[in-house]
């Protein structure tokens, strides 16, 4: 089995080492850091319709008060984040106790991180659709800053049951959840 992320990381490591000036520390570009994180991950769970179904977690419909993205109460069809992680990563609680970090890798390259122990048991959900959207529509368009996000861009969206958690990630376009060693951080 080939490991393209490992090969990419090794290639980037050799390339940056060959071009680095001697005695000057190099700062890895964000893309290279992310490649290294993927290789260093203690565990990961890809978020797709198939993996959500295979996790055995039942989708539920819940109202998210004052949703972060839509700026209104939003009824979503969603899967419990804790249950999904426990089904896909059986030792997730042990990893949380060891201080592991979680990185939510999104399709657009956004990769927010938080302590895994800060997320477990806090009512996280992986929302997959607006429960009130017309048939055949996953999400209505959503204004964000100076653009409009479409359903494919929103995709899987992390939301929180009872309250807003500004310090906790609320990414959309979620592709993969990586569990990383304690102390892992992105350098800006």
PDB file of C-alpha atoms in Angstrom:
ATOM      1  CA  UNK A   1       0.000   0.000   0.000  1.00  0.00           C
ATOM      2  CA  UNK A   2       1.353   3.410  -0.924  1.00  0.00           C
ATOM      3  CA  UNK A   3       1.363   6.295   1.545  1.00  0.00           C
ATOM      4  CA  UNK A   4       1.203   9.447  -0.597  1.00  0.00           C
ATOM      5  CA  UNK A   5       1.098  11.774   2.425  1.00  0.00           C
ATOM      6  CA  UNK A   6       4.294  10.185   3.762  1.00  0.00           C
ATOM      7  CA  UNK A   7       5.985  10.444   0.384  1.00  0.00           C
ATOM      8  CA  UNK A   8       4.886  14.066   0.032  1.00  0.00           C
ATOM      9  CA  UNK A   9       6.181  14.865   3.507  1.00  0.00           C
ATOM     10  CA  UNK A  10       9.538  13.237   2.823  1.00  0.00           C
ATOM     11  CA  UNK A  11       9.833  14.989  -0.535  1.00  0.00           C
ATOM     12  CA  UNK A  12       8.951  18.347   0.990  1.00  0.00           C
ATOM     13  CA  UNK A  13      11.408  17.763   3.838  1.00  0.00           C
ATOM     14  CA  UNK A  14      14.260  17.003   1.455  1.00  0.00           C
ATOM     15  CA  UNK A  15      13.328  19.874  -0.859  1.00  0.00           C
ATOM     16  CA  UNK A  16      13.172  22.474   1.902  1.00  0.00           C
ATOM     17  CA  UNK A  17      16.375  21.135   3.482  1.00  0.00           C
ATOM     18  CA  UNK A  18      18.219  21.357   0.170  1.00  0.00           C
ATOM     19  CA  UNK A  19      17.159  24.958  -0.387  1.00  0.00           C
ATOM     20  CA  UNK A  20      17.543  26.200   3.191  1.00  0.00           C
ATOM     21  CA  UNK A  21      20.402  28.525   3.940  1.00  0.00           C
ATOM     22  CA  UNK A  22      22.838  26.990   6.398  1.00  0.00           C
ATOM     23  CA  UNK A  23      22.526  28.120  10.021  1.00  0.00           C
ATOM     24  CA  UNK A  24      19.133  29.797   9.424  1.00  0.00           C
ATOM     25  CA  UNK A  25      16.042  28.097  10.838  1.00  0.00           C
ATOM     26  CA  UNK A  26      13.362  27.414   8.261  1.00  0.00           C
ATOM     27  CA  UNK A  27       9.660  27.888   8.856  1.00  0.00           C
ATOM     28  CA  UNK A  28       7.556  25.232   7.201  1.00  0.00           C
ATOM     29  CA  UNK A  29       4.763  26.505   4.995  1.00  0.00           C
ATOM     30  CA  UNK A  30       1.279  25.649   6.274  1.00  0.00           C
ATOM     31  CA  UNK A  31       0.686  23.026   3.549  1.00  0.00           C
ATOM     32  CA  UNK A  32       3.862  21.211   4.553  1.00  0.00           C
ATOM     33  CA  UNK A  33       2.890  21.358   8.229  1.00  0.00           C
ATOM     34  CA  UNK A  34      -0.480  19.816   7.406  1.00  0.00           C
ATOM     35  CA  UNK A  35       1.191  17.010   5.456  1.00  0.00           C
ATOM     36  CA  UNK A  36       3.393  16.287   8.468  1.00  0.00           C
ATOM     37  CA  UNK A  37       0.361  16.323  10.787  1.00  0.00           C
ATOM     38  CA  UNK A  38      -1.432  13.792   8.609  1.00  0.00           C
ATOM     39  CA  UNK A  39       1.525  11.432   8.920  1.00  0.00           C
ATOM     40  CA  UNK A  40       1.918  12.064  12.669  1.00  0.00           C
ATOM     41  CA  UNK A  41      -1.786  11.529  13.413  1.00  0.00           C
ATOM     42  CA  UNK A  42      -2.535   9.081  16.205  1.00  0.00           C
ATOM     43  CA  UNK A  43      -5.886   8.347  14.535  1.00  0.00           C
ATOM     44  CA  UNK A  44      -8.236   9.762  11.955  1.00  0.00           C
ATOM     45  CA  UNK A  45     -11.833   9.470  10.819  1.00  0.00           C
ATOM     46  CA  UNK A  46     -12.958  10.483   7.349  1.00  0.00           C
ATOM     47  CA  UNK A  47     -16.421  12.043   7.368  1.00  0.00           C
ATOM     48  CA  UNK A  48     -18.519  10.776   4.469  1.00  0.00           C
ATOM     49  CA  UNK A  49     -22.103   9.542   4.191  1.00  0.00           C
ATOM     50  CA  UNK A  50     -20.739   5.970   4.146  1.00  0.00           C
ATOM     51  CA  UNK A  51     -18.567   6.376   7.273  1.00  0.00           C
ATOM     52  CA  UNK A  52     -21.376   8.140   9.114  1.00  0.00           C
ATOM     53  CA  UNK A  53     -23.730   5.214   8.331  1.00  0.00           C
ATOM     54  CA  UNK A  54     -21.040   2.606   9.099  1.00  0.00           C
ATOM     55  CA  UNK A  55     -20.440   4.162  12.534  1.00  0.00           C
ATOM     56  CA  UNK A  56     -23.857   2.893  13.635  1.00  0.00           C
ATOM     57  CA  UNK A  57     -24.781   6.360  14.877  1.00  0.00           C
ATOM     58  CA  UNK A  58     -28.360   7.322  14.052  1.00  0.00           C
ATOM     59  CA  UNK A  59     -28.996  10.689  12.454  1.00  0.00           C
ATOM     60  CA  UNK A  60     -31.211  12.984  14.495  1.00  0.00           C
ATOM     61  CA  UNK A  61     -33.012  16.213  13.782  1.00  0.00           C
ATOM     62  CA  UNK A  62     -32.216  19.002  16.221  1.00  0.00           C
ATOM     63  CA  UNK A  63     -32.592  22.768  16.338  1.00  0.00           C
ATOM     64  CA  UNK A  64     -29.395  24.764  16.742  1.00  0.00           C
ATOM     65  CA  UNK A  65     -30.238  28.107  18.381  1.00  0.00           C
ATOM     66  CA  UNK A  66     -28.695  31.151  16.680  1.00  0.00           C
ATOM     67  CA  UNK A  67     -26.562  29.032  14.344  1.00  0.00           C
ATOM     68  CA  UNK A  68     -23.074  30.442  13.724  1.00  0.00           C
ATOM     69  CA  UNK A  69     -23.201  30.339   9.925  1.00  0.00           C
ATOM     70  CA  UNK A  70     -26.875  31.052   9.176  1.00  0.00           C
ATOM     71  CA  UNK A  71     -27.379  33.535  12.061  1.00  0.00           C
ATOM     72  CA  UNK A  72     -30.803  32.075  12.892  1.00  0.00           C
ATOM     73  CA  UNK A  73     -32.296  29.049  14.628  1.00  0.00           C
ATOM     74  CA  UNK A  74     -31.533  26.161  12.301  1.00  0.00           C
ATOM     75  CA  UNK A  75     -33.052  22.665  12.261  1.00  0.00           C
ATOM     76  CA  UNK A  76     -30.370  20.243  11.091  1.00  0.00           C
ATOM     77  CA  UNK A  77     -30.064  16.559  10.376  1.00  0.00           C
ATOM     78  CA  UNK A  78     -26.960  15.557  12.310  1.00  0.00           C
ATOM     79  CA  UNK A  79     -24.858  12.806  13.854  1.00  0.00           C
ATOM     80  CA  UNK A  80     -23.507  12.942  17.402  1.00  0.00           C
ATOM     81  CA  UNK A  81     -19.790  13.858  17.209  1.00  0.00           C
ATOM     82  CA  UNK A  82     -18.793  11.876  20.332  1.00  0.00           C
ATOM     83  CA  UNK A  83     -20.604   8.728  19.178  1.00  0.00           C
ATOM     84  CA  UNK A  84     -19.070   9.007  15.692  1.00  0.00           C
ATOM     85  CA  UNK A  85     -15.541   9.431  17.086  1.00  0.00           C
ATOM     86  CA  UNK A  86     -15.980   6.539  19.553  1.00  0.00           C
ATOM     87  CA  UNK A  87     -17.229   4.281  16.743  1.00  0.00           C
ATOM     88  CA  UNK A  88     -14.402   5.206  14.353  1.00  0.00           C
ATOM     89  CA  UNK A  89     -11.590   5.629  16.937  1.00  0.00           C
ATOM     90  CA  UNK A  90     -12.226   3.137  19.783  1.00  0.00           C
ATOM     91  CA  UNK A  91      -9.511   4.589  22.061  1.00  0.00           C
ATOM     92  CA  UNK A  92     -10.620   8.238  21.615  1.00  0.00           C
ATOM     93  CA  UNK A  93     -11.282   8.739  25.361  1.00  0.00           C
ATOM     94  CA  UNK A  94      -7.812   7.408  26.220  1.00  0.00           C
ATOM     95  CA  UNK A  95      -6.284   9.759  23.653  1.00  0.00           C
ATOM     96  CA  UNK A  96      -8.255  12.670  25.160  1.00  0.00           C
ATOM     97  CA  UNK A  97      -6.922  11.798  28.629  1.00  0.00           C
ATOM     98  CA  UNK A  98      -3.373  11.889  27.189  1.00  0.00           C
ATOM     99  CA  UNK A  99      -3.911  15.481  26.026  1.00  0.00           C
ATOM    100  CA  UNK A 100      -4.384  14.718  22.333  1.00  0.00           C
ATOM    101  CA  UNK A 101      -5.442  17.495  19.965  1.00  0.00           C
ATOM    102  CA  UNK A 102      -8.103  17.245  17.297  1.00  0.00           C
ATOM    103  CA  UNK A 103      -7.818  18.872  13.877  1.00  0.00           C
ATOM    104  CA  UNK A 104     -10.889  19.288  11.686  1.00  0.00           C
ATOM    105  CA  UNK A 105      -9.514  19.137   8.131  1.00  0.00           C
ATOM    106  CA  UNK A 106     -11.881  20.914   5.725  1.00  0.00           C
ATOM    107  CA  UNK A 107     -12.081  20.748   1.934  1.00  0.00           C
ATOM    108  CA  UNK A 108     -10.952  24.358   1.529  1.00  0.00           C
ATOM    109  CA  UNK A 109      -7.792  23.800   3.608  1.00  0.00           C
ATOM    110  CA  UNK A 110      -9.153  25.294   6.824  1.00  0.00           C
ATOM    111  CA  UNK A 111      -7.904  23.175   9.732  1.00  0.00           C
ATOM    112  CA  UNK A 112      -9.059  24.410  13.156  1.00  0.00           C
ATOM    113  CA  UNK A 113      -7.636  22.618  16.177  1.00  0.00           C
ATOM    114  CA  UNK A 114      -8.691  22.135  19.790  1.00  0.00           C
ATOM    115  CA  UNK A 115      -7.923  19.864  22.713  1.00  0.00           C
ATOM    116  CA  UNK A 116      -9.842  16.635  22.250  1.00  0.00           C
ATOM    117  CA  UNK A 117     -10.834  16.650  25.933  1.00  0.00           C
ATOM    118  CA  UNK A 118     -12.428  20.097  25.449  1.00  0.00           C
ATOM    119  CA  UNK A 119     -14.715  18.710  22.740  1.00  0.00           C
ATOM    120  CA  UNK A 120     -15.837  15.326  24.062  1.00  0.00           C
ATOM    121  CA  UNK A 121     -19.054  15.465  26.045  1.00  0.00           C
ATOM    122  CA  UNK A 122     -19.880  19.027  24.962  1.00  0.00           C
ATOM    123  CA  UNK A 123     -22.762  18.295  22.588  1.00  0.00           C
ATOM    124  CA  UNK A 124     -20.911  18.380  19.278  1.00  0.00           C
ATOM    125  CA  UNK A 125     -22.766  17.343  16.141  1.00  0.00           C
ATOM    126  CA  UNK A 126     -21.803  16.708  12.546  1.00  0.00           C
ATOM    127  CA  UNK A 127     -24.644  18.392  10.683  1.00  0.00           C
ATOM    128  CA  UNK A 128     -25.157  16.998   7.199  1.00  0.00           C
ATOM    129  CA  UNK A 129     -28.217  18.922   6.008  1.00  0.00           C
ATOM    130  CA  UNK A 130     -30.752  21.597   6.789  1.00  0.00           C
ATOM    131  CA  UNK A 131     -33.792  19.570   7.918  1.00  0.00           C
ATOM    132  CA  UNK A 132     -36.132  22.199   6.447  1.00  0.00           C
ATOM    133  CA  UNK A 133     -34.435  22.523   3.052  1.00  0.00           C
ATOM    134  CA  UNK A 134     -36.589  21.648   0.028  1.00  0.00           C
ATOM    135  CA  UNK A 135     -36.347  18.091  -1.319  1.00  0.00           C
ATOM    136  CA  UNK A 136     -33.127  17.533  -3.213  1.00  0.00           C
ATOM    137  CA  UNK A 137     -31.335  20.398  -1.439  1.00  0.00           C
ATOM    138  CA  UNK A 138     -28.763  19.709   1.283  1.00  0.00           C
ATOM    139  CA  UNK A 139     -28.183  23.289   2.441  1.00  0.00           C
ATOM    140  CA  UNK A 140     -29.479  26.674   1.313  1.00  0.00           C
ATOM    141  CA  UNK A 141     -26.841  29.207   0.317  1.00  0.00           C
ATOM    142  CA  UNK A 142     -25.312  31.023   3.273  1.00  0.00           C
ATOM    143  CA  UNK A 143     -23.714  34.470   3.288  1.00  0.00           C
ATOM    144  CA  UNK A 144     -20.222  34.466   4.775  1.00  0.00           C
ATOM    145  CA  UNK A 145     -18.108  37.619   4.962  1.00  0.00           C
ATOM    146  CA  UNK A 146     -18.047  38.908   1.367  1.00  0.00           C
ATOM    147  CA  UNK A 147     -19.122  35.696  -0.371  1.00  0.00           C
ATOM    148  CA  UNK A 148     -21.951  33.201  -0.567  1.00  0.00           C
ATOM    149  CA  UNK A 149     -21.363  29.580   0.462  1.00  0.00           C
ATOM    150  CA  UNK A 150     -23.166  26.888  -1.526  1.00  0.00           C
ATOM    151  CA  UNK A 151     -24.301  23.435  -0.374  1.00  0.00           C
ATOM    152  CA  UNK A 152     -21.146  21.634  -1.603  1.00  0.00           C
ATOM    153  CA  UNK A 153     -18.952  24.161   0.227  1.00  0.00           C
ATOM    154  CA  UNK A 154     -20.921  23.740   3.466  1.00  0.00           C
ATOM    155  CA  UNK A 155     -21.029  19.933   3.236  1.00  0.00           C
ATOM    156  CA  UNK A 156     -20.533  18.458   6.719  1.00  0.00           C
ATOM    157  CA  UNK A 157     -20.732  21.173   9.331  1.00  0.00           C
ATOM    158  CA  UNK A 158     -19.721  20.909  13.018  1.00  0.00           C
ATOM    159  CA  UNK A 159     -22.294  22.538  15.296  1.00  0.00           C
ATOM    160  CA  UNK A 160     -23.049  22.444  19.044  1.00  0.00           C
ATOM    161  CA  UNK A 161     -26.363  21.361  20.625  1.00  0.00           C
ATOM    162  CA  UNK A 162     -27.279  23.744  23.390  1.00  0.00           C
ATOM    163  CA  UNK A 163     -25.072  26.796  23.193  1.00  0.00           C
ATOM    164  CA  UNK A 164     -22.600  28.628  21.066  1.00  0.00           C
ATOM    165  CA  UNK A 165     -18.994  27.754  21.815  1.00  0.00           C
ATOM    166  CA  UNK A 166     -16.931  30.548  20.278  1.00  0.00           C
ATOM    167  CA  UNK A 167     -13.693  28.914  21.444  1.00  0.00           C
ATOM    168  CA  UNK A 168     -14.626  25.598  19.852  1.00  0.00           C
ATOM    169  CA  UNK A 169     -14.397  24.954  16.118  1.00  0.00           C
ATOM    170  CA  UNK A 170     -17.511  25.258  13.962  1.00  0.00           C
ATOM    171  CA  UNK A 171     -16.043  24.324  10.587  1.00  0.00           C
ATOM    172  CA  UNK A 172     -18.010  23.520   7.477  1.00  0.00           C
ATOM    173  CA  UNK A 173     -16.746  21.489   4.536  1.00  0.00           C
ATOM    174  CA  UNK A 174     -15.480  18.914   7.063  1.00  0.00           C
ATOM    175  CA  UNK A 175     -13.563  16.121   5.361  1.00  0.00           C
ATOM    176  CA  UNK A 176     -11.450  14.352   8.002  1.00  0.00           C
ATOM    177  CA  UNK A 177     -10.982  14.511  11.758  1.00  0.00           C
ATOM    178  CA  UNK A 178      -7.377  13.925  12.831  1.00  0.00           C
ATOM    179  CA  UNK A 179      -6.325  13.124  16.398  1.00  0.00           C
ATOM    180  CA  UNK A 180      -2.814  14.486  16.945  1.00  0.00           C
ATOM    181  CA  UNK A 181      -0.304  14.205  19.802  1.00  0.00           C
ATOM    182  CA  UNK A 182      -0.576  16.555  22.778  1.00  0.00           C
ATOM    183  CA  UNK A 183       0.937  19.978  22.178  1.00  0.00           C
ATOM    184  CA  UNK A 184       0.557  19.868  18.397  1.00  0.00           C
ATOM    185  CA  UNK A 185      -0.025  23.341  16.972  1.00  0.00           C
ATOM    186  CA  UNK A 186      -0.074  25.041  13.589  1.00  0.00           C
ATOM    187  CA  UNK A 187       2.506  27.772  13.109  1.00  0.00           C
ATOM    188  CA  UNK A 188       1.120  30.795  11.344  1.00  0.00           C
TER     189      UNK A 188
END
